[in-house]
Amino acid sequence: MSAVTTSSGLKLARAFLRDIRSPEWGIAGQGIRFAIAGAAVAALYVAVTTLLHDAFSVPFQIALAVGFVVSVALHFTLQRLFVWRHREQFALAVHRQAVRYLCVCGSQYGVTALSTSQLPGLVGLPVEVVYLLTMLSVAGINFLVFRGRVFHAGRPSREAMS
């Protein structure tokens, strides 16, 4: 690939990311931004965990925990600044969003742990298939919960309405 083609591709990607942040994209834009953020966080999670374990010989479980904390921090930040952009203010203060967000994270972990420990034997599927199906289901539910209960817009003030 030539430098010109790469440069053009980067310019198009940047323009798309600027455009997709526009409120005019509505729920479709939120969904696309949610998917982009999720992919970026997943890549960081794998990269941090792998780098710590392979390059710095950190025990895997410790590397996994560090990767998880780093990825949760990035995910929360991307949800606030990239995915759920509003012209209005958020309905909740950041600390209230953080509490709800962490509750969702805990619930997600519990559902995933329960489904991967119980469903493979009950439905006769490999644990990896159950895990992937659970993660897809949880991602869809998280989108709805984040949109309606965690990162939702506040009501316009009376001053803004007049």
Tab-separated table of N, CA, C and O in Angstrom, residues 73-135:
chain	number	residue	atom	x	y	z
A	73	ALA	N	-11.480	1.334	32.811
A	73	ALA	CA	-11.296	2.794	32.871
A	73	ALA	C	-11.442	3.417	31.483
A	73	ALA	O	-12.117	4.439	31.315
A	74	LEU	N	-10.823	2.800	30.473
A	74	LEU	CA	-10.953	3.314	29.110
A	74	LEU	C	-12.399	3.201	28.630
A	74	LEU	O	-12.933	4.141	28.026
A	75	HIS	N	-13.041	2.091	28.906
A	75	HIS	CA	-14.403	1.877	28.441
A	75	HIS	C	-15.344	2.929	29.020
A	75	HIS	O	-16.151	3.520	28.287
A	76	PHE	N	-15.251	3.182	30.321
A	76	PHE	CA	-16.091	4.202	30.952
A	76	PHE	C	-15.853	5.566	30.308
A	76	PHE	O	-16.795	6.288	29.977
A	77	THR	N	-14.587	5.894	30.102
A	77	THR	CA	-14.235	7.181	29.501
A	77	THR	C	-14.789	7.298	28.086
A	77	THR	O	-15.375	8.328	27.716
A	78	LEU	N	-14.627	6.263	27.281
A	78	LEU	CA	-15.156	6.292	25.915
A	78	LEU	C	-16.680	6.378	25.897
A	78	LEU	O	-17.252	7.046	25.032
A	79	GLN	N	-17.338	5.710	26.840
A	79	GLN	CA	-18.792	5.790	26.900
A	79	GLN	C	-19.224	7.235	27.128
A	79	GLN	O	-20.138	7.731	26.480
A	80	ARG	N	-18.567	7.924	28.035
A	80	ARG	CA	-18.933	9.320	28.353
A	80	ARG	C	-18.561	10.298	27.245
A	80	ARG	O	-19.330	11.191	26.930
A	81	LEU	N	-17.377	10.139	26.682
A	81	LEU	CA	-16.867	11.154	25.766
A	81	LEU	C	-17.115	10.871	24.289
A	81	LEU	O	-17.097	11.792	23.480
A	82	PHE	N	-17.328	9.617	23.942
A	82	PHE	CA	-17.441	9.258	22.527
A	82	PHE	C	-18.803	8.656	22.184
A	82	PHE	O	-19.465	9.104	21.248
A	83	VAL	N	-19.238	7.668	22.935
A	83	VAL	CA	-20.445	6.935	22.558
A	83	VAL	C	-21.713	7.741	22.816
A	83	VAL	O	-22.553	7.880	21.938
A	84	TRP	N	-21.861	8.270	24.009
A	84	TRP	CA	-23.119	8.886	24.428
A	84	TRP	C	-23.022	10.403	24.445
A	84	TRP	O	-23.413	11.062	25.391
A	85	ARG	N	-22.528	10.973	23.397
A	85	ARG	CA	-22.431	12.432	23.292
A	85	ARG	C	-23.825	13.032	23.171
A	85	ARG	O	-24.659	12.534	22.442
A	86	HIS	N	-24.034	14.097	23.889
A	86	HIS	CA	-25.327	14.778	23.846
A	86	HIS	C	-25.097	16.269	23.712
A	86	HIS	O	-24.120	16.812	24.218
A	87	ARG	N	-26.027	16.920	23.086
A	87	ARG	CA	-25.991	18.378	23.083
A	87	ARG	C	-26.343	18.870	24.479
A	87	ARG	O	-25.856	19.876	24.942
A	88	GLU	N	-27.208	18.125	25.147
A	88	GLU	CA	-27.603	18.470	26.500
A	88	GLU	C	-26.592	17.865	27.483
A	88	GLU	O	-25.716	17.133	27.097
A	89	GLN	N	-26.821	18.146	28.743
A	89	GLN	CA	-26.005	17.554	29.800
A	89	GLN	C	-26.494	16.138	30.091
A	89	GLN	O	-27.639	15.800	29.835
A	90	PHE	N	-25.619	15.339	30.687
A	90	PHE	CA	-26.043	14.027	31.160
A	90	PHE	C	-27.017	14.223	32.323
A	90	PHE	O	-26.909	15.183	33.081
A	91	ALA	N	-27.930	13.283	32.484
A	91	ALA	CA	-28.888	13.352	33.589
A	91	ALA	C	-28.201	13.092	34.925
A	91	ALA	O	-28.631	13.601	35.954
A	92	LEU	N	-27.136	12.304	34.912
A	92	LEU	CA	-26.450	11.928	36.145
A	92	LEU	C	-25.067	12.555	36.200
A	92	LEU	O	-24.387	12.675	35.177
A	93	ALA	N	-24.633	12.879	37.408
A	93	ALA	CA	-23.264	13.336	37.626
A	93	ALA	C	-22.316	12.163	37.377
A	93	ALA	O	-22.717	10.996	37.444
A	94	VAL	N	-21.070	12.461	37.105
A	94	VAL	CA	-20.099	11.424	36.745
A	94	VAL	C	-19.981	10.353	37.832
A	94	VAL	O	-19.867	9.166	37.525
A	95	HIS	N	-20.011	10.736	39.097
A	95	HIS	CA	-19.872	9.724	40.149
A	95	HIS	C	-21.091	8.795	40.201
A	95	HIS	O	-20.952	7.612	40.483
A	96	ARG	N	-22.258	9.308	39.889
A	96	ARG	CA	-23.461	8.456	39.839
A	96	ARG	C	-23.401	7.532	38.612
A	96	ARG	O	-23.798	6.373	38.683
A	97	GLN	N	-22.902	8.058	37.509
A	97	GLN	CA	-22.707	7.206	36.326
A	97	GLN	C	-21.713	6.095	36.646
A	97	GLN	O	-21.928	4.941	36.265
A	98	ALA	N	-20.636	6.438	37.339
A	98	ALA	CA	-19.603	5.446	37.665
A	98	ALA	C	-20.174	4.319	38.521
A	98	ALA	O	-19.881	3.139	38.285
A	99	VAL	N	-20.989	4.664	39.505
A	99	VAL	CA	-21.590	3.635	40.364
A	99	VAL	C	-22.482	2.715	39.537
A	99	VAL	O	-22.389	1.485	39.620
A	100	ARG	N	-23.344	3.299	38.706
A	100	ARG	CA	-24.227	2.475	37.871
A	100	ARG	C	-23.422	1.639	36.874
A	100	ARG	O	-23.726	0.474	36.631
A	101	TYR	N	-22.405	2.262	36.299
A	101	TYR	CA	-21.547	1.563	35.335
A	101	TYR	C	-20.895	0.347	35.993
A	101	TYR	O	-20.874	-0.746	35.427
A	102	LEU	N	-20.343	0.538	37.189
A	102	LEU	CA	-19.689	-0.571	37.886
A	102	LEU	C	-20.680	-1.657	38.271
A	102	LEU	O	-20.328	-2.848	38.259
A	103	CYS	N	-21.909	-1.283	38.585
A	103	CYS	CA	-22.953	-2.291	38.847
A	103	CYS	C	-23.228	-3.118	37.587
A	103	CYS	O	-23.390	-4.341	37.660
A	104	VAL	N	-23.279	-2.445	36.442
A	104	VAL	CA	-23.474	-3.158	35.177
A	104	VAL	C	-22.293	-4.101	34.931
A	104	VAL	O	-22.488	-5.254	34.547
A	105	CYS	N	-21.072	-3.621	35.173
A	105	CYS	CA	-19.877	-4.465	34.987
A	105	CYS	C	-19.941	-5.703	35.870
A	105	CYS	O	-19.662	-6.819	35.426
A	106	GLY	N	-20.310	-5.504	37.138
A	106	GLY	CA	-20.422	-6.634	38.053
A	106	GLY	C	-21.487	-7.615	37.616
A	106	GLY	O	-21.286	-8.839	37.665
A	107	SER	N	-22.613	-7.091	37.178
A	107	SER	CA	-23.690	-7.952	36.691
A	107	SER	C	-23.251	-8.723	35.454
A	107	SER	O	-23.543	-9.914	35.315
A	108	GLN	N	-22.551	-8.036	34.564
A	108	GLN	CA	-22.059	-8.683	33.345
A	108	GLN	C	-21.134	-9.840	33.696
A	108	GLN	O	-21.234	-10.920	33.131
A	109	TYR	N	-20.247	-9.603	34.645
A	109	TYR	CA	-19.323	-10.664	35.051
A	109	TYR	C	-20.104	-11.842	35.642
A	109	TYR	O	-19.837	-13.000	35.314
A	110	GLY	N	-21.077	-11.541	36.512
A	110	GLY	CA	-21.858	-12.606	37.138
A	110	GLY	C	-22.636	-13.434	36.124
A	110	GLY	O	-22.637	-14.673	36.189
A	111	VAL	N	-23.282	-12.767	35.191
A	111	VAL	CA	-24.040	-13.474	34.150
A	111	VAL	C	-23.105	-14.329	33.300
A	111	VAL	O	-23.405	-15.483	32.986
A	112	THR	N	-21.957	-13.773	32.958
A	112	THR	CA	-20.996	-14.518	32.128
A	112	THR	C	-20.455	-15.735	32.872
A	112	THR	O	-20.371	-16.833	32.318
A	113	ALA	N	-20.079	-15.533	34.135
A	113	ALA	CA	-19.554	-16.649	34.927
A	113	ALA	C	-20.617	-17.741	35.090
A	113	ALA	O	-20.321	-18.938	34.939
A	114	LEU	N	-21.841	-17.334	35.384
A	114	LEU	CA	-22.922	-18.306	35.565
A	114	LEU	C	-23.231	-19.043	34.264
A	114	LEU	O	-23.339	-20.280	34.249
A	115	SER	N	-23.352	-18.306	33.169
A	115	SER	CA	-23.711	-18.960	31.906
A	115	SER	C	-22.612	-19.904	31.428
A	115	SER	O	-22.905	-20.997	30.945
A	116	THR	N	-21.358	-19.496	31.579
A	116	THR	CA	-20.266	-20.364	31.097
A	116	THR	C	-20.018	-21.560	32.021
A	116	THR	O	-19.456	-22.559	31.591
A	117	SER	N	-20.463	-21.464	33.274
A	117	SER	CA	-20.287	-22.608	34.166
A	117	SER	C	-21.455	-23.591	34.068
A	117	SER	O	-21.276	-24.783	34.323
A	118	GLN	N	-22.645	-23.118	33.690
A	118	GLN	CA	-23.831	-23.973	33.709
A	118	GLN	C	-24.342	-24.388	32.329
A	118	GLN	O	-24.778	-25.525	32.144
A	119	LEU	N	-24.336	-23.471	31.383
A	119	LEU	CA	-24.985	-23.750	30.095
A	119	LEU	C	-24.295	-24.789	29.211
A	119	LEU	O	-24.991	-25.547	28.535
A	120	PRO	N	-22.966	-24.838	29.171
A	120	PRO	CA	-22.373	-25.844	28.270
A	120	PRO	C	-22.885	-27.260	28.524
A	120	PRO	O	-23.227	-27.973	27.578
A	121	GLY	N	-22.988	-27.655	29.773
A	121	GLY	CA	-23.492	-28.988	30.086
A	121	GLY	C	-24.977	-29.137	29.817
A	121	GLY	O	-25.441	-30.213	29.410
A	122	LEU	N	-25.724	-28.070	30.033
A	122	LEU	CA	-27.181	-28.135	29.838
A	122	LEU	C	-27.589	-28.163	28.375
A	122	LEU	O	-28.546	-28.844	28.007
A	123	VAL	N	-26.884	-27.402	27.533
A	123	VAL	CA	-27.282	-27.305	26.128
A	123	VAL	C	-26.355	-28.058	25.185
A	123	VAL	O	-26.596	-28.106	23.985
A	124	GLY	N	-25.275	-28.601	25.730
A	124	GLY	CA	-24.378	-29.409	24.909
A	124	GLY	C	-23.516	-28.609	23.943
A	124	GLY	O	-23.169	-29.103	22.871
A	125	LEU	N	-23.171	-27.393	24.308
A	125	LEU	CA	-22.301	-26.568	23.467
A	125	LEU	C	-20.952	-26.377	24.154
A	125	LEU	O	-20.867	-26.378	25.384
A	126	PRO	N	-19.898	-26.172	23.368
A	126	PRO	CA	-18.601	-25.879	23.968
A	126	PRO	C	-18.649	-24.564	24.743
A	126	PRO	O	-19.396	-23.642	24.404
A	127	VAL	N	-17.853	-24.470	25.795
A	127	VAL	CA	-17.846	-23.281	26.645
A	127	VAL	C	-17.515	-22.023	25.844
A	127	VAL	O	-18.059	-20.948	26.113
A	128	GLU	N	-16.650	-22.137	24.829
A	128	GLU	CA	-16.293	-20.967	24.019
A	128	GLU	C	-17.498	-20.411	23.262
A	128	GLU	O	-17.657	-19.204	23.138
A	129	VAL	N	-18.350	-21.301	22.766
A	129	VAL	CA	-19.552	-20.873	22.037
A	129	VAL	C	-20.513	-20.184	23.005
A	129	VAL	O	-21.063	-19.124	22.703
A	130	VAL	N	-20.702	-20.778	24.175
A	130	VAL	CA	-21.573	-20.169	25.193
A	130	VAL	C	-21.023	-18.803	25.590
A	130	VAL	O	-21.779	-17.835	25.724
A	131	TYR	N	-19.713	-18.716	25.759
A	131	TYR	CA	-19.084	-17.449	26.138
A	131	TYR	C	-19.340	-16.375	25.071
A	131	TYR	O	-19.760	-15.263	25.396
A	132	LEU	N	-19.098	-16.708	23.810
A	132	LEU	CA	-19.302	-15.729	22.738
A	132	LEU	C	-20.767	-15.309	22.622
A	132	LEU	O	-21.065	-14.124	22.460
A	133	LEU	N	-21.688	-16.257	22.720
A	133	LEU	CA	-23.106	-15.921	22.651
A	133	LEU	C	-23.532	-15.068	23.856
A	133	LEU	O	-24.322	-14.136	23.716
A	134	THR	N	-22.985	-15.394	25.011
A	134	THR	CA	-23.275	-14.595	26.212
A	134	THR	C	-22.756	-13.179	26.041
A	134	THR	O	-23.464	-12.208	26.342
A	135	MET	N	-21.540	-13.038	25.540
A	135	MET	CA	-20.950	-11.706	25.384
A	135	MET	C	-21.734	-10.876	24.370
A	135	MET	O	-21.935	-9.680	24.582
